């Protein structure tokens, strides 16, 4: 009887182990790849997203031999302004609707250093997927891994339909701006 109970218990355990919970089957596009899932951002998650991007960028910079960045409130403000403005213009564009450049926007928010680069994106993907896409292109990768950069600004604007406008801005930092030639800001489309 004990052996029979052991066998039944073992079979029952195997039956339960064989049950795998599966989620909904992903929908596939005409190319056979899974269709994107809407990534909805809670506005309360802004700081968490910014620090997650900072950690990711610093890992990528470390792998390339560059010093880590720190978040800059001024660069975050310039990035947020530009993300919202791109949504208003309905195009990923490095210039503001008023003709402003990243250099202009960084000056307007009182950033004490110099803008070095800007990456932008119009997508439905998450922040980490967007950073990964930027790393695939030489120009946008250069903004992320620029050894002269010390500060990072990162922001987004999400439309009601789920489209997200991402902006990343890098700067040389106020303390590193002394005795260093002023670099030319480069704007790179992502």
Short mmCIF file of N, CA and C in Angstrom, two decimals:
data_model
loop_
_atom_site.label_atom_id
_atom_site.label_comp_id
_atom_site.label_asym_id
_atom_site.label_seq_id
_atom_site.Cartn_x
_atom_site.Cartn_y
_atom_site.Cartn_z
N UNK A 1 0.82 -1.19 0.00
CA UNK A 1 0.00 0.00 0.00
C UNK A 1 0.87 1.26 0.00
N UNK A 2 1.95 1.25 0.79
CA UNK A 2 2.84 2.40 0.84
C UNK A 2 3.49 2.63 -0.52
N UNK A 3 3.88 1.55 -1.19
CA UNK A 3 4.50 1.66 -2.50
C UNK A 3 3.50 2.23 -3.50
N UNK A 4 2.27 1.78 -3.40
CA UNK A 4 1.24 2.26 -4.31
C UNK A 4 1.00 3.77 -4.12
N UNK A 5 0.96 4.21 -2.86
CA UNK A 5 0.77 5.63 -2.57
C UNK A 5 1.96 6.44 -3.10
N UNK A 6 3.16 5.92 -2.95
CA UNK A 6 4.35 6.61 -3.44
C UNK A 6 4.30 6.75 -4.94
N UNK A 7 3.87 5.68 -5.62
CA UNK A 7 3.79 5.71 -7.08
C UNK A 7 2.72 6.72 -7.50
N UNK A 8 1.56 6.70 -6.85
CA UNK A 8 0.50 7.64 -7.19
C UNK A 8 0.93 9.10 -6.90
N UNK A 9 1.62 9.30 -5.79
CA UNK A 9 2.09 10.65 -5.46
C UNK A 9 3.11 11.13 -6.49
N UNK A 10 3.99 10.23 -6.89
CA UNK A 10 5.00 10.59 -7.90
C UNK A 10 4.35 10.91 -9.22
N UNK A 11 3.37 10.12 -9.63
CA UNK A 11 2.66 10.37 -10.88
C UNK A 11 1.91 11.69 -10.81
N UNK A 12 1.31 11.96 -9.67
CA UNK A 12 0.60 13.23 -9.49
C UNK A 12 1.55 14.42 -9.58
N UNK A 13 2.72 14.26 -8.97
CA UNK A 13 3.70 15.34 -9.02
C UNK A 13 4.18 15.56 -10.45
N UNK A 14 4.39 14.47 -11.18
CA UNK A 14 4.80 14.60 -12.58
C UNK A 14 3.71 15.26 -13.41
N UNK A 15 2.46 14.92 -13.13
CA UNK A 15 1.35 15.54 -13.86
C UNK A 15 1.28 17.03 -13.61
N UNK A 16 1.47 17.45 -12.35
CA UNK A 16 1.45 18.87 -12.03
C UNK A 16 2.66 19.57 -12.65
N UNK A 17 3.83 18.91 -12.61
CA UNK A 17 5.03 19.51 -13.19
C UNK A 17 4.88 19.67 -14.70
N UNK A 18 4.10 18.82 -15.32
CA UNK A 18 3.91 18.90 -16.76
C UNK A 18 2.96 20.02 -17.17
N UNK A 19 2.22 20.56 -16.22
CA UNK A 19 1.31 21.66 -16.52
C UNK A 19 2.10 22.96 -16.51
N UNK A 20 2.23 23.54 -17.62
CA UNK A 20 2.96 24.81 -17.74
C UNK A 20 1.96 25.90 -18.06
N UNK A 21 1.99 26.91 -17.24
CA UNK A 21 1.09 28.03 -17.50
C UNK A 21 1.60 28.80 -18.71
N UNK A 22 0.76 29.00 -19.65
CA UNK A 22 1.16 29.76 -20.83
C UNK A 22 0.27 30.98 -20.93
N UNK A 23 0.89 32.05 -21.36
CA UNK A 23 0.14 33.29 -21.57
C UNK A 23 -0.49 33.27 -22.94
N UNK A 24 -1.06 34.37 -23.33
CA UNK A 24 -1.66 34.43 -24.65
C UNK A 24 -0.59 34.27 -25.72
N UNK A 25 -0.95 33.61 -26.78
CA UNK A 25 -0.03 33.42 -27.89
C UNK A 25 0.22 34.77 -28.55
N UNK A 26 1.52 35.15 -28.72
CA UNK A 26 1.78 36.45 -29.34
C UNK A 26 1.26 36.50 -30.76
N UNK A 27 0.73 37.64 -31.15
CA UNK A 27 0.27 37.82 -32.52
C UNK A 27 1.48 38.09 -33.40
N UNK A 28 1.47 37.49 -34.58
CA UNK A 28 2.58 37.63 -35.50
C UNK A 28 2.20 38.55 -36.66
N UNK A 29 3.17 39.33 -37.10
CA UNK A 29 2.97 40.19 -38.25
C UNK A 29 3.19 39.42 -39.54
N UNK A 30 3.03 40.08 -40.67
CA UNK A 30 3.19 39.44 -41.97
C UNK A 30 4.61 38.92 -42.19
N UNK A 31 5.58 39.48 -41.43
CA UNK A 31 6.97 39.01 -41.55
C UNK A 31 7.27 37.84 -40.63
N UNK A 32 6.26 37.38 -39.88
CA UNK A 32 6.44 36.24 -38.97
C UNK A 32 6.99 36.63 -37.61
N UNK A 33 7.30 37.90 -37.41
CA UNK A 33 7.82 38.35 -36.13
C UNK A 33 6.66 38.79 -35.23
N UNK A 34 6.84 38.68 -33.90
CA UNK A 34 5.77 39.11 -33.00
C UNK A 34 5.50 40.60 -33.16
N UNK A 35 4.22 40.95 -33.12
CA UNK A 35 3.83 42.36 -33.17
C UNK A 35 4.16 43.01 -31.82
N UNK A 36 4.52 44.28 -31.83
CA UNK A 36 4.85 44.93 -30.56
C UNK A 36 3.64 45.01 -29.64
N UNK A 37 3.93 44.95 -28.35
CA UNK A 37 2.90 45.09 -27.33
C UNK A 37 2.97 46.52 -26.82
N UNK A 38 1.83 47.14 -26.64
CA UNK A 38 1.78 48.53 -26.18
C UNK A 38 2.49 48.65 -24.83
N UNK A 39 3.45 49.53 -24.76
CA UNK A 39 4.19 49.82 -23.55
C UNK A 39 3.63 51.11 -22.96
N UNK A 40 2.82 50.97 -21.93
CA UNK A 40 2.15 52.12 -21.33
C UNK A 40 2.96 52.57 -20.11
N UNK A 41 3.30 53.85 -20.08
CA UNK A 41 4.11 54.40 -19.00
C UNK A 41 3.23 55.15 -18.02
N UNK A 42 3.43 54.88 -16.75
CA UNK A 42 2.78 55.62 -15.69
C UNK A 42 3.65 56.85 -15.41
N UNK A 43 3.10 58.04 -15.48
CA UNK A 43 3.91 59.25 -15.25
C UNK A 43 4.67 59.23 -13.91
N UNK A 44 4.17 58.49 -12.93
CA UNK A 44 4.87 58.38 -11.65
C UNK A 44 6.17 57.60 -11.76
N UNK A 45 6.38 56.92 -12.88
CA UNK A 45 7.57 56.10 -13.08
C UNK A 45 8.72 56.85 -13.75
N UNK A 46 8.58 58.15 -13.95
CA UNK A 46 9.59 58.92 -14.68
C UNK A 46 10.98 58.75 -14.07
N UNK A 47 11.12 58.96 -12.77
CA UNK A 47 12.44 58.86 -12.12
C UNK A 47 12.99 57.45 -12.23
N UNK A 48 12.15 56.44 -12.06
CA UNK A 48 12.59 55.05 -12.16
C UNK A 48 13.12 54.77 -13.57
N UNK A 49 12.41 55.26 -14.57
CA UNK A 49 12.84 55.07 -15.96
C UNK A 49 14.16 55.79 -16.21
N UNK A 50 14.29 57.01 -15.73
CA UNK A 50 15.53 57.76 -15.93
C UNK A 50 16.72 57.06 -15.28
N UNK A 51 16.54 56.53 -14.08
CA UNK A 51 17.65 55.84 -13.42
C UNK A 51 17.94 54.49 -14.07
N UNK A 52 16.93 53.82 -14.59
CA UNK A 52 17.16 52.57 -15.31
C UNK A 52 17.98 52.84 -16.58
N UNK A 53 17.66 53.92 -17.29
CA UNK A 53 18.43 54.29 -18.47
C UNK A 53 19.85 54.68 -18.07
N UNK A 54 19.98 55.45 -17.01
CA UNK A 54 21.31 55.84 -16.53
C UNK A 54 22.16 54.61 -16.24
N UNK A 55 21.59 53.64 -15.54
CA UNK A 55 22.33 52.40 -15.25
C UNK A 55 22.72 51.68 -16.52
N UNK A 56 21.81 51.59 -17.47
CA UNK A 56 22.11 50.93 -18.75
C UNK A 56 23.20 51.65 -19.50
N UNK A 57 23.06 52.96 -19.62
CA UNK A 57 24.05 53.76 -20.34
C UNK A 57 25.42 53.63 -19.67
N UNK A 58 25.45 53.68 -18.35
CA UNK A 58 26.73 53.57 -17.65
C UNK A 58 27.36 52.19 -17.83
N UNK A 59 26.56 51.15 -17.93
CA UNK A 59 27.10 49.82 -18.23
C UNK A 59 27.72 49.79 -19.62
N UNK A 60 27.02 50.38 -20.58
CA UNK A 60 27.52 50.44 -21.95
C UNK A 60 28.79 51.28 -22.02
N UNK A 61 28.81 52.39 -21.30
CA UNK A 61 29.99 53.25 -21.28
C UNK A 61 31.18 52.54 -20.63
N UNK A 62 30.92 51.82 -19.57
CA UNK A 62 31.99 51.07 -18.90
C UNK A 62 32.62 50.06 -19.86
N UNK A 63 31.78 49.38 -20.62
CA UNK A 63 32.28 48.40 -21.59
C UNK A 63 33.12 49.06 -22.67
N UNK A 64 32.86 50.34 -22.94
CA UNK A 64 33.62 51.05 -23.98
C UNK A 64 34.80 51.83 -23.39
N UNK A 65 34.97 51.77 -22.07
CA UNK A 65 36.08 52.47 -21.42
C UNK A 65 35.79 53.91 -21.06
N UNK A 66 34.54 54.35 -21.14
CA UNK A 66 34.18 55.74 -20.82
C UNK A 66 33.73 55.84 -19.36
N UNK A 67 33.91 57.01 -18.79
CA UNK A 67 33.51 57.28 -17.41
C UNK A 67 31.98 57.28 -17.30
N UNK A 68 31.47 56.98 -16.11
CA UNK A 68 30.01 56.99 -15.93
C UNK A 68 29.45 58.41 -15.98
N UNK A 69 28.17 58.49 -16.32
CA UNK A 69 27.45 59.76 -16.36
C UNK A 69 26.63 59.91 -15.08
N UNK A 70 26.21 61.13 -14.82
CA UNK A 70 25.25 61.39 -13.76
C UNK A 70 24.06 62.10 -14.37
N UNK A 71 22.89 61.90 -13.76
CA UNK A 71 21.69 62.58 -14.25
C UNK A 71 21.79 64.06 -13.93
N UNK A 72 21.35 64.87 -14.86
CA UNK A 72 21.32 66.31 -14.70
C UNK A 72 19.87 66.77 -14.78
N UNK A 73 19.43 67.48 -13.75
CA UNK A 73 18.05 68.01 -13.76
C UNK A 73 17.84 68.95 -14.94
N UNK A 74 18.85 69.75 -15.26
CA UNK A 74 18.72 70.69 -16.38
C UNK A 74 18.60 69.95 -17.71
N UNK A 75 19.45 68.93 -17.91
CA UNK A 75 19.38 68.18 -19.16
C UNK A 75 18.08 67.38 -19.25
N UNK A 76 17.60 66.87 -18.10
CA UNK A 76 16.30 66.18 -18.10
C UNK A 76 15.20 67.14 -18.55
N UNK A 77 15.26 68.40 -18.08
CA UNK A 77 14.25 69.40 -18.46
C UNK A 77 14.33 69.71 -19.95
N UNK A 78 15.55 69.85 -20.48
CA UNK A 78 15.70 70.12 -21.91
C UNK A 78 15.17 68.95 -22.73
N UNK A 79 15.45 67.72 -22.28
CA UNK A 79 14.98 66.53 -22.99
C UNK A 79 13.46 66.43 -22.94
N UNK A 80 12.86 66.74 -21.79
CA UNK A 80 11.40 66.67 -21.65
C UNK A 80 10.72 67.69 -22.57
N UNK A 81 11.28 68.89 -22.61
CA UNK A 81 10.73 69.94 -23.49
C UNK A 81 10.76 69.48 -24.94
N UNK A 82 11.87 68.87 -25.33
CA UNK A 82 11.99 68.46 -26.73
C UNK A 82 11.09 67.27 -27.04
N UNK A 83 10.95 66.33 -26.13
CA UNK A 83 10.06 65.18 -26.37
C UNK A 83 8.63 65.65 -26.62
N UNK A 84 8.15 66.55 -25.79
CA UNK A 84 6.79 67.09 -25.96
C UNK A 84 6.68 67.86 -27.27
N UNK A 85 7.71 68.63 -27.61
CA UNK A 85 7.67 69.43 -28.83
C UNK A 85 7.67 68.53 -30.08
N UNK A 86 8.43 67.43 -30.05
CA UNK A 86 8.40 66.51 -31.19
C UNK A 86 7.00 65.94 -31.38
N UNK A 87 6.33 65.63 -30.27
CA UNK A 87 4.96 65.11 -30.36
C UNK A 87 4.04 66.16 -30.99
N UNK A 88 4.21 67.41 -30.61
CA UNK A 88 3.39 68.48 -31.18
C UNK A 88 3.66 68.61 -32.68
N UNK A 89 4.94 68.51 -33.07
CA UNK A 89 5.31 68.59 -34.48
C UNK A 89 4.97 67.31 -35.24
N UNK A 90 4.75 66.24 -34.50
CA UNK A 90 4.48 64.91 -35.05
C UNK A 90 5.60 64.43 -35.98
N UNK A 91 6.83 64.66 -35.55
CA UNK A 91 7.97 64.13 -36.29
C UNK A 91 9.20 64.10 -35.39
N UNK A 92 10.01 63.04 -35.56
CA UNK A 92 11.27 63.00 -34.82
C UNK A 92 12.25 63.96 -35.49
N UNK A 93 12.59 65.01 -34.81
CA UNK A 93 13.32 66.11 -35.42
C UNK A 93 14.19 66.74 -34.35
N UNK A 94 15.42 67.05 -34.69
CA UNK A 94 16.34 67.59 -33.69
C UNK A 94 16.11 69.06 -33.38
N UNK A 95 15.30 69.73 -34.20
CA UNK A 95 15.04 71.15 -33.97
C UNK A 95 13.65 71.35 -33.38
N UNK A 96 13.54 72.32 -32.49
CA UNK A 96 12.26 72.64 -31.89
C UNK A 96 11.34 73.35 -32.87
N UNK A 97 10.07 73.40 -32.53
CA UNK A 97 9.10 74.08 -33.40
C UNK A 97 9.42 75.57 -33.53
N UNK A 98 10.21 76.10 -32.60
CA UNK A 98 10.64 77.50 -32.66
C UNK A 98 12.00 77.64 -33.34
N UNK A 99 12.52 76.56 -33.93
CA UNK A 99 13.82 76.59 -34.60
C UNK A 99 14.99 76.33 -33.67
N UNK A 100 14.72 76.07 -32.39
CA UNK A 100 15.81 75.88 -31.42
C UNK A 100 16.57 74.58 -31.67
N UNK A 101 17.85 74.61 -31.34
CA UNK A 101 18.70 73.43 -31.40
C UNK A 101 18.87 72.88 -29.98
N UNK A 102 19.51 71.74 -29.86
CA UNK A 102 19.78 71.18 -28.54
C UNK A 102 20.63 72.17 -27.73
N UNK A 103 21.54 72.88 -28.38
CA UNK A 103 22.38 73.87 -27.69
C UNK A 103 21.50 74.98 -27.10
N UNK A 104 20.53 75.45 -27.88
CA UNK A 104 19.62 76.49 -27.40
C UNK A 104 18.82 76.00 -26.20
N UNK A 105 18.27 74.80 -26.31
CA UNK A 105 17.41 74.27 -25.23
C UNK A 105 18.20 74.04 -23.95
N UNK A 106 19.44 73.59 -24.08
CA UNK A 106 20.28 73.36 -22.90
C UNK A 106 20.64 74.69 -22.23
N UNK A 107 20.89 75.70 -23.01
CA UNK A 107 21.17 77.04 -22.44
C UNK A 107 19.94 77.58 -21.74
N UNK A 108 18.76 77.41 -22.34
CA UNK A 108 17.50 77.94 -21.77
C UNK A 108 17.22 77.39 -20.38
N UNK A 109 17.59 76.14 -20.14
CA UNK A 109 17.29 75.54 -18.83
C UNK A 109 18.40 75.81 -17.81
N UNK A 110 19.44 76.54 -18.23
CA UNK A 110 20.50 76.93 -17.29
C UNK A 110 21.57 75.88 -17.05
N UNK A 111 21.73 74.95 -17.97
CA UNK A 111 22.78 73.95 -17.81
C UNK A 111 24.14 74.65 -17.85
N UNK A 112 25.01 74.41 -16.86
CA UNK A 112 26.28 75.14 -16.78
C UNK A 112 27.36 74.64 -17.74
N UNK A 113 27.16 73.50 -18.34
CA UNK A 113 28.16 72.96 -19.26
C UNK A 113 27.75 73.16 -20.71
N UNK A 114 28.30 72.32 -21.56
CA UNK A 114 28.04 72.38 -23.00
C UNK A 114 27.33 71.12 -23.45
N UNK A 115 26.32 71.26 -24.28
CA UNK A 115 25.65 70.10 -24.86
C UNK A 115 26.61 69.40 -25.81
N UNK A 116 26.69 68.08 -25.70
CA UNK A 116 27.58 67.31 -26.57
C UNK A 116 26.82 66.51 -27.62
N UNK A 117 25.64 66.04 -27.29
CA UNK A 117 24.91 65.22 -28.24
C UNK A 117 23.47 65.02 -27.83
N UNK A 118 22.69 64.55 -28.78
CA UNK A 118 21.27 64.31 -28.55
C UNK A 118 20.84 63.11 -29.39
N UNK A 119 20.13 62.20 -28.77
CA UNK A 119 19.49 61.09 -29.47
C UNK A 119 17.99 61.25 -29.31
N UNK A 120 17.26 60.96 -30.37
CA UNK A 120 15.80 61.06 -30.32
C UNK A 120 15.20 59.80 -30.93
N UNK A 121 13.95 59.54 -30.57
CA UNK A 121 13.26 58.39 -31.14
C UNK A 121 11.76 58.58 -31.04
N UNK A 122 11.07 58.07 -32.02
CA UNK A 122 9.61 58.01 -32.06
C UNK A 122 9.30 56.52 -32.15
N UNK A 123 8.68 55.95 -31.13
CA UNK A 123 8.51 54.50 -31.09
C UNK A 123 7.39 54.09 -30.15
N UNK A 124 7.11 52.82 -30.14
CA UNK A 124 6.20 52.23 -29.16
C UNK A 124 7.00 51.34 -28.20
N UNK A 125 8.33 51.33 -28.34
CA UNK A 125 9.19 50.46 -27.55
C UNK A 125 9.55 51.09 -26.22
N UNK A 126 10.01 50.24 -25.31
CA UNK A 126 10.41 50.70 -23.98
C UNK A 126 11.71 51.49 -24.05
N UNK A 127 12.06 52.10 -22.94
CA UNK A 127 13.29 52.88 -22.88
C UNK A 127 14.53 52.03 -23.13
N UNK A 128 14.55 50.81 -22.60
CA UNK A 128 15.72 49.96 -22.79
C UNK A 128 15.81 49.43 -24.21
N UNK A 129 14.67 49.15 -24.82
CA UNK A 129 14.69 48.75 -26.24
C UNK A 129 15.16 49.92 -27.11
N UNK A 130 14.80 51.13 -26.72
CA UNK A 130 15.22 52.32 -27.47
C UNK A 130 16.72 52.53 -27.34
N UNK A 131 17.27 52.40 -26.13
CA UNK A 131 18.72 52.53 -25.94
C UNK A 131 19.44 51.44 -26.75
N UNK A 132 18.90 50.22 -26.74
CA UNK A 132 19.51 49.13 -27.51
C UNK A 132 19.51 49.46 -29.01
N UNK A 133 18.43 50.05 -29.50
CA UNK A 133 18.37 50.44 -30.92
C UNK A 133 19.39 51.53 -31.21
N UNK A 134 19.54 52.50 -30.30
CA UNK A 134 20.54 53.55 -30.49
C UNK A 134 21.95 52.96 -30.55
N UNK A 135 22.19 51.91 -29.79
CA UNK A 135 23.53 51.29 -29.78
C UNK A 135 23.83 50.57 -31.10
N UNK A 136 22.82 50.30 -31.90
CA UNK A 136 23.02 49.62 -33.17
C UNK A 136 23.51 50.54 -34.28
N UNK A 137 23.39 51.84 -34.09
CA UNK A 137 23.78 52.82 -35.11
C UNK A 137 25.02 53.59 -34.64
N UNK A 138 26.03 53.71 -35.49
CA UNK A 138 27.27 54.38 -35.06
C UNK A 138 27.07 55.80 -34.50
N UNK A 139 26.28 56.63 -35.14
CA UNK A 139 26.11 58.01 -34.68
C UNK A 139 25.45 58.11 -33.32
N UNK A 140 24.38 57.36 -33.11
CA UNK A 140 23.68 57.42 -31.82
C UNK A 140 24.49 56.69 -30.74
N UNK A 141 25.21 55.63 -31.12
CA UNK A 141 26.09 54.95 -30.17
C UNK A 141 27.18 55.91 -29.70
N UNK A 142 27.71 56.74 -30.62
CA UNK A 142 28.75 57.70 -30.25
C UNK A 142 28.27 58.71 -29.21
N UNK A 143 27.01 59.10 -29.28
CA UNK A 143 26.46 60.02 -28.28
C UNK A 143 26.48 59.34 -26.90
N UNK A 144 26.10 58.07 -26.86
CA UNK A 144 26.03 57.33 -25.59
C UNK A 144 27.43 57.09 -25.02
N UNK A 145 28.39 56.78 -25.86
CA UNK A 145 29.72 56.39 -25.38
C UNK A 145 30.76 57.52 -25.47
N UNK A 146 30.34 58.73 -25.77
CA UNK A 146 31.27 59.85 -25.90
C UNK A 146 32.09 60.00 -24.61
N UNK A 147 33.42 59.85 -24.68
CA UNK A 147 34.23 59.94 -23.46
C UNK A 147 34.23 61.34 -22.83
N UNK A 148 33.87 62.38 -23.57
CA UNK A 148 33.84 63.74 -23.01
C UNK A 148 32.59 63.99 -22.19
N UNK A 149 31.57 63.16 -22.34
CA UNK A 149 30.30 63.38 -21.63
C UNK A 149 30.44 63.06 -20.14
N UNK A 150 29.75 63.84 -19.33
CA UNK A 150 29.72 63.63 -17.87
C UNK A 150 28.29 63.63 -17.33
N UNK A 151 27.38 64.27 -18.06
CA UNK A 151 26.00 64.40 -17.60
C UNK A 151 25.03 63.83 -18.63
N UNK A 152 23.89 63.36 -18.12
CA UNK A 152 22.86 62.78 -18.98
C UNK A 152 21.51 63.38 -18.63
N UNK A 153 20.75 63.68 -19.67
CA UNK A 153 19.36 64.05 -19.52
C UNK A 153 18.54 63.06 -20.33
N UNK A 154 17.45 62.58 -19.78
CA UNK A 154 16.62 61.60 -20.48
C UNK A 154 15.17 61.86 -20.12
N UNK A 155 14.32 61.93 -21.15
CA UNK A 155 12.90 62.17 -20.90
C UNK A 155 12.07 61.61 -22.04
N UNK A 156 10.76 61.63 -21.84
CA UNK A 156 9.84 61.08 -22.82
C UNK A 156 8.52 61.83 -22.76
N UNK A 157 7.75 61.65 -23.81
CA UNK A 157 6.37 62.09 -23.82
C UNK A 157 5.58 60.98 -24.50
N UNK A 158 4.54 60.48 -23.82
CA UNK A 158 3.72 59.42 -24.41
C UNK A 158 2.35 59.97 -24.77
N UNK A 159 1.98 59.75 -26.05
CA UNK A 159 0.68 60.16 -26.54
C UNK A 159 -0.39 59.18 -26.05
N UNK A 160 -1.65 59.59 -26.13
CA UNK A 160 -2.76 58.72 -25.73
C UNK A 160 -2.77 57.41 -26.50
N UNK A 161 -2.34 57.43 -27.77
CA UNK A 161 -2.34 56.20 -28.59
C UNK A 161 -1.19 55.28 -28.25
N UNK A 162 -0.30 55.69 -27.34
CA UNK A 162 0.80 54.85 -26.90
C UNK A 162 2.14 55.21 -27.51
N UNK A 163 2.16 56.03 -28.57
CA UNK A 163 3.43 56.41 -29.18
C UNK A 163 4.26 57.18 -28.17
N UNK A 164 5.57 56.86 -28.12
CA UNK A 164 6.46 57.51 -27.17
C UNK A 164 7.54 58.26 -27.93
N UNK A 165 7.79 59.47 -27.47
CA UNK A 165 8.84 60.33 -28.02
C UNK A 165 9.95 60.39 -26.98
N UNK A 166 11.10 59.79 -27.28
CA UNK A 166 12.22 59.72 -26.34
C UNK A 166 13.29 60.74 -26.74
N UNK A 167 13.90 61.37 -25.76
CA UNK A 167 15.03 62.28 -25.99
C UNK A 167 16.10 62.03 -24.95
N UNK A 168 17.33 61.88 -25.43
CA UNK A 168 18.52 61.77 -24.56
C UNK A 168 19.45 62.91 -24.94
N UNK A 169 19.96 63.61 -23.92
CA UNK A 169 20.90 64.70 -24.13
C UNK A 169 22.12 64.44 -23.25
N UNK A 170 23.31 64.63 -23.81
CA UNK A 170 24.52 64.51 -23.01
C UNK A 170 25.23 65.85 -22.96
N UNK A 171 25.94 66.07 -21.85
CA UNK A 171 26.69 67.30 -21.67
C UNK A 171 28.01 67.03 -21.00
N UNK A 172 28.90 68.01 -21.07
CA UNK A 172 30.25 67.82 -20.54
C UNK A 172 30.37 68.13 -19.05
N UNK A 173 29.34 68.64 -18.44
CA UNK A 173 29.37 68.94 -17.00
C UNK A 173 30.05 70.26 -16.72
N UNK A 174 29.60 70.94 -15.69
CA UNK A 174 30.15 72.26 -15.37
C UNK A 174 31.61 72.18 -14.95
N UNK A 175 31.97 71.19 -14.16
CA UNK A 175 33.34 71.13 -13.66
C UNK A 175 34.33 70.73 -14.75
N UNK A 176 33.89 69.94 -15.73
CA UNK A 176 34.81 69.53 -16.79
C UNK A 176 34.87 70.55 -17.91
N UNK A 177 34.01 71.57 -17.87
CA UNK A 177 34.01 72.56 -18.95
C UNK A 177 35.20 73.52 -18.84
N UNK A 178 35.87 73.56 -17.69
CA UNK A 178 37.00 74.45 -17.52
C UNK A 178 38.23 73.88 -18.23
N UNK A 179 38.95 74.74 -18.89
CA UNK A 179 40.21 74.38 -19.56
C UNK A 179 40.08 73.28 -20.60
N UNK A 180 38.88 73.13 -21.14
CA UNK A 180 38.67 72.14 -22.19
C UNK A 180 38.11 72.88 -23.38
N UNK A 181 38.64 72.62 -24.59
CA UNK A 181 38.06 73.30 -25.75
C UNK A 181 36.58 72.99 -25.87
N UNK A 182 35.81 73.97 -26.28
CA UNK A 182 34.37 73.79 -26.42
C UNK A 182 34.10 72.86 -27.59
N UNK A 183 33.47 71.71 -27.31
CA UNK A 183 33.17 70.78 -28.40
C UNK A 183 31.99 71.28 -29.22
N UNK A 184 31.91 70.82 -30.42
CA UNK A 184 30.78 71.12 -31.30
C UNK A 184 29.69 70.13 -30.98
N UNK A 185 28.50 70.60 -30.65
CA UNK A 185 27.38 69.70 -30.36
C UNK A 185 26.98 69.02 -31.64
N UNK A 186 26.70 67.74 -31.55
CA UNK A 186 26.24 67.02 -32.72
C UNK A 186 24.86 66.47 -32.43
N UNK A 187 24.02 66.56 -33.38
CA UNK A 187 22.66 66.06 -33.27
C UNK A 187 22.57 64.84 -34.16
N UNK A 188 22.16 63.74 -33.56
CA UNK A 188 22.12 62.48 -34.30
C UNK A 188 20.73 61.91 -34.20
N UNK A 189 20.15 61.55 -35.31
CA UNK A 189 18.82 60.97 -35.33
C UNK A 189 18.90 59.51 -34.99
N UNK A 190 17.99 59.07 -34.15
CA UNK A 190 17.96 57.66 -33.73
C UNK A 190 16.77 56.98 -34.25
#
